[in-house]
């Protein structure tokens, strides 16, 4: 039972770490978008306010992907252990019974 | 704060309004389900504050990076900011859920409210544009 619990908790931690890989993409994407926006504003300075406004919204959308990964990781760390421990205990009890 | 870009102020206000409205809806859902307690309220308030604060910092960083005018430096600055903000949001949420024992769902769901606000943005802009063009048209007729 303890071994199964240890393996389960380890795998949940591994899953949470894997979910956080999603946090890499938004940073790269936002960086590229801002670099392109800088070039666009350099070409047409009169469009600065509309470009900045659109860029902020675009960056917020890109950032959501990372937040999805973060939410999954937090759920795996704080919610899933309790849930899976219950399932494991039920399985062991039914096997003994 | 005084030299804040008007776009940052406007967009943060818009996102804060949406987050507040959706937080009220979420509280109502918890009440209807009969699962409301103080940890839900605390989680909702803190999650919403984290979401709006994260959006504000992102908007401010983007605005400052654009004002700098150097694409490479701007990209580097925004990449660093995105990583640090994601870690900070993760640490704050873990602190709230793990130490302060707020409701997990009430803390995490508000993080997605800005995205819902942005989802409805084009429709609201289209409606506003249509209304302004109608007003301009009636002014021309008058």
XYZ file of C-alpha atoms in Angstrom:
239
model
C 0.000 0.000 0.000
C 2.786 2.439 0.958
C 4.737 1.582 -2.192
C 1.689 2.141 -4.376
C 1.041 5.450 -2.604
C 4.648 6.535 -3.099
C 4.573 5.644 -6.796
C 1.276 7.488 -7.213
C 2.535 10.656 -5.491
C 5.760 10.545 -7.499
C 3.843 10.228 -10.750
C 1.572 13.116 -9.769
C 4.633 15.279 -9.107
C 6.084 14.223 -12.455
C 2.795 15.094 -14.147
C 2.754 18.513 -12.491
C 6.303 19.144 -13.727
C 5.348 18.081 -17.247
C 2.308 20.397 -17.154
C 4.587 23.326 -16.340
C 6.434 22.793 -19.661
C 3.458 24.692 -21.114
C 4.876 27.782 -19.405
C 7.828 27.961 -21.813
C 5.826 28.723 -24.963
C 3.994 31.916 -23.956
C 7.216 33.713 -23.023
C 8.792 32.962 -26.405
C 5.603 33.871 -28.257
C 5.133 37.133 -26.381
C 8.764 38.068 -26.974
C 8.424 37.507 -30.722
C 5.151 39.459 -30.849
C 6.632 42.427 -28.980
C 9.733 42.437 -31.201
C 7.522 42.495 -34.303
C 5.379 45.260 -32.763
C 8.509 47.356 -32.093
C 9.458 47.063 -35.755
C 5.909 47.954 -36.843
C 5.840 51.033 -34.601
C 9.267 52.016 -35.923
C 7.841 51.969 -39.459
C 4.533 53.682 -38.576
C 4.816 55.637 -35.305
C 1.278 57.057 -35.687
C -0.199 53.556 -35.079
C 1.482 53.184 -31.679
C -1.622 53.313 -29.468
C -3.655 50.835 -31.528
C -0.672 48.475 -31.893
C 0.016 48.583 -28.138
C -3.626 47.934 -27.311
C -3.861 44.957 -29.668
C -0.485 43.672 -28.504
C -1.541 43.708 -24.836
C -4.655 41.677 -25.638
C -2.657 39.282 -27.816
C -0.072 38.761 -25.084
C -2.860 38.100 -22.575
C -4.269 35.409 -24.870
C -0.816 33.842 -25.273
C -0.322 33.904 -21.529
C -3.490 31.885 -20.912
C -1.800 28.782 -22.321
C 0.806 28.939 -19.578
C -1.910 29.513 -16.980
C -3.735 26.355 -18.132
C -0.554 24.375 -17.453
C -0.133 26.079 -14.082
C -3.713 25.301 -13.054
C -3.313 21.643 -14.053
C -0.056 21.454 -12.066
C -1.646 22.979 -8.944
C -4.642 20.642 -9.218
C -2.282 17.661 -9.565
C -0.359 18.707 -6.469
C -3.204 19.804 -4.165
C -6.378 18.022 -5.307
C -5.370 14.809 -7.066
C -3.460 13.131 -4.157
C -6.557 13.150 -1.916
C -8.726 11.882 -4.748
C -6.374 9.078 -5.797
C -5.593 8.049 -2.209
C -9.306 7.417 -1.672
C -9.515 5.356 -4.871
C -6.403 3.370 -3.875
C -7.732 2.676 -0.369
C -11.069 1.508 -1.800
C -9.255 -0.792 -4.242
C -7.114 -2.310 -1.466
C -10.149 -2.782 0.791
C -12.120 -4.499 -1.966
C -9.144 -6.763 -2.760
C -8.838 -7.807 0.907
C -12.588 -8.236 1.225
C 1.942 55.532 -11.946
C 1.280 59.000 -13.341
C 3.103 58.242 -16.605
C 1.125 55.059 -17.176
C 0.263 54.383 -20.824
C -3.475 55.114 -21.445
C -3.782 51.761 -23.250
C -2.533 49.926 -20.138
C -5.001 51.793 -17.922
C -7.906 51.197 -20.292
C -7.249 47.487 -20.847
C -6.585 46.804 -17.161
C -9.842 48.555 -16.255
C -11.709 46.480 -18.813
C -10.182 43.232 -17.514
C -10.833 44.234 -13.880
C -14.510 44.889 -14.698
C -14.892 41.489 -16.358
C -13.062 39.711 -13.551
C -15.265 41.402 -10.941
C -18.467 40.549 -12.792
C -17.474 36.923 -13.372
C -16.351 36.618 -9.731
C -19.848 37.625 -8.642
C -21.300 34.985 -10.964
C -18.952 32.372 -9.507
C -19.946 33.303 -5.945
C -23.584 32.944 -6.948
C -22.889 29.489 -8.416
C -21.167 28.388 -5.190
C -24.153 29.726 -3.200
C -26.638 27.871 -5.409
C -24.651 24.648 -5.091
C -24.608 25.113 -1.298
C -20.809 24.979 -1.120
C -20.206 28.600 -0.191
C -18.049 29.402 2.825
C -15.436 31.987 3.782
C -12.626 30.059 2.056
C -14.514 30.437 -1.250
C -14.820 34.204 -0.804
C -11.188 34.580 0.238
C -10.017 32.357 -2.620
C -12.126 34.237 -5.135
C -10.929 37.665 -3.984
C -7.278 36.653 -3.897
C -7.469 34.758 -7.222
C -9.122 37.729 -8.914
C -6.507 40.103 -7.467
C -3.713 37.832 -8.736
C -5.325 37.633 -12.201
C -5.762 41.409 -12.543
C -2.318 42.096 -11.072
C -0.732 39.639 -13.492
C -2.519 41.298 -16.428
C -1.494 44.775 -15.254
C 2.174 43.794 -14.898
C 2.111 42.125 -18.316
C 0.516 45.195 -19.937
C 3.004 47.535 -18.219
C 5.975 45.420 -19.298
C 4.725 45.252 -22.893
C 4.094 49.004 -22.965
C 7.563 49.798 -21.571
C 9.200 47.327 -23.964
C 7.434 48.898 -26.946
C 8.443 52.392 -25.818
C 12.076 51.259 -25.684
C 11.990 50.729 -29.432
C 14.701 48.048 -29.627
C 13.144 44.738 -30.793
C 15.791 42.389 -29.338
C 15.860 44.063 -25.962
C 12.052 44.247 -25.876
C 11.747 40.530 -26.672
C 14.252 39.632 -23.945
C 12.518 41.835 -21.393
C 9.060 40.383 -22.133
C 10.357 36.776 -22.072
C 11.943 37.323 -18.658
C 8.805 39.044 -17.378
C 6.557 36.181 -18.594
C 8.677 33.556 -16.822
C 8.893 35.505 -13.575
C 5.183 36.342 -13.567
C 4.192 32.709 -14.188
C 6.387 31.559 -11.316
C 5.023 34.318 -9.063
C 1.412 33.408 -9.909
C 2.192 29.723 -9.222
C 3.869 30.526 -5.915
C 1.018 32.818 -4.813
C -1.641 30.241 -5.719
C 0.286 27.471 -3.951
C 0.610 29.724 -0.893
C -3.093 30.563 -0.905
C -4.243 26.970 -1.388
C -1.571 25.231 0.682
C -1.047 27.603 3.603
C -4.143 29.825 3.827
C -6.389 26.858 2.882
C -8.590 28.786 0.463
C -10.916 26.824 -1.803
C -8.812 25.447 -4.674
C -11.401 25.958 -7.403
C -12.407 29.428 -6.200
C -8.730 30.433 -6.230
C -7.811 28.985 -9.622
C -10.899 29.716 -11.734
C -10.536 33.565 -11.539
C -7.141 33.228 -13.252
C -9.050 32.398 -16.440
C -11.519 35.301 -16.214
C -9.324 37.774 -18.172
C -9.345 35.315 -21.089
C -13.159 35.246 -21.049
C -13.190 39.050 -21.049
C -10.874 39.123 -24.064
C -13.087 36.558 -25.806
C -16.007 39.021 -25.775
C -13.873 42.044 -26.676
C -14.337 41.920 -30.490
C -18.127 41.707 -30.139
C -18.212 44.695 -27.763
C -15.891 46.714 -30.031
C -18.044 45.892 -33.067
C -21.194 46.999 -31.234
C -19.524 50.231 -30.092
C -18.280 50.946 -33.617
C -21.749 50.340 -35.038
C -23.311 52.677 -32.459
C -20.747 55.419 -33.095
C -21.194 55.171 -36.873
C -24.987 55.395 -36.396
C -24.552 58.515 -34.253
C -22.226 60.067 -36.819
C -24.726 59.222 -39.569
C -27.619 60.875 -37.678
C -25.433 63.946 -37.080
C -24.799 64.171 -40.808
C -28.554 63.915 -41.551
C -29.313 66.638 -38.979
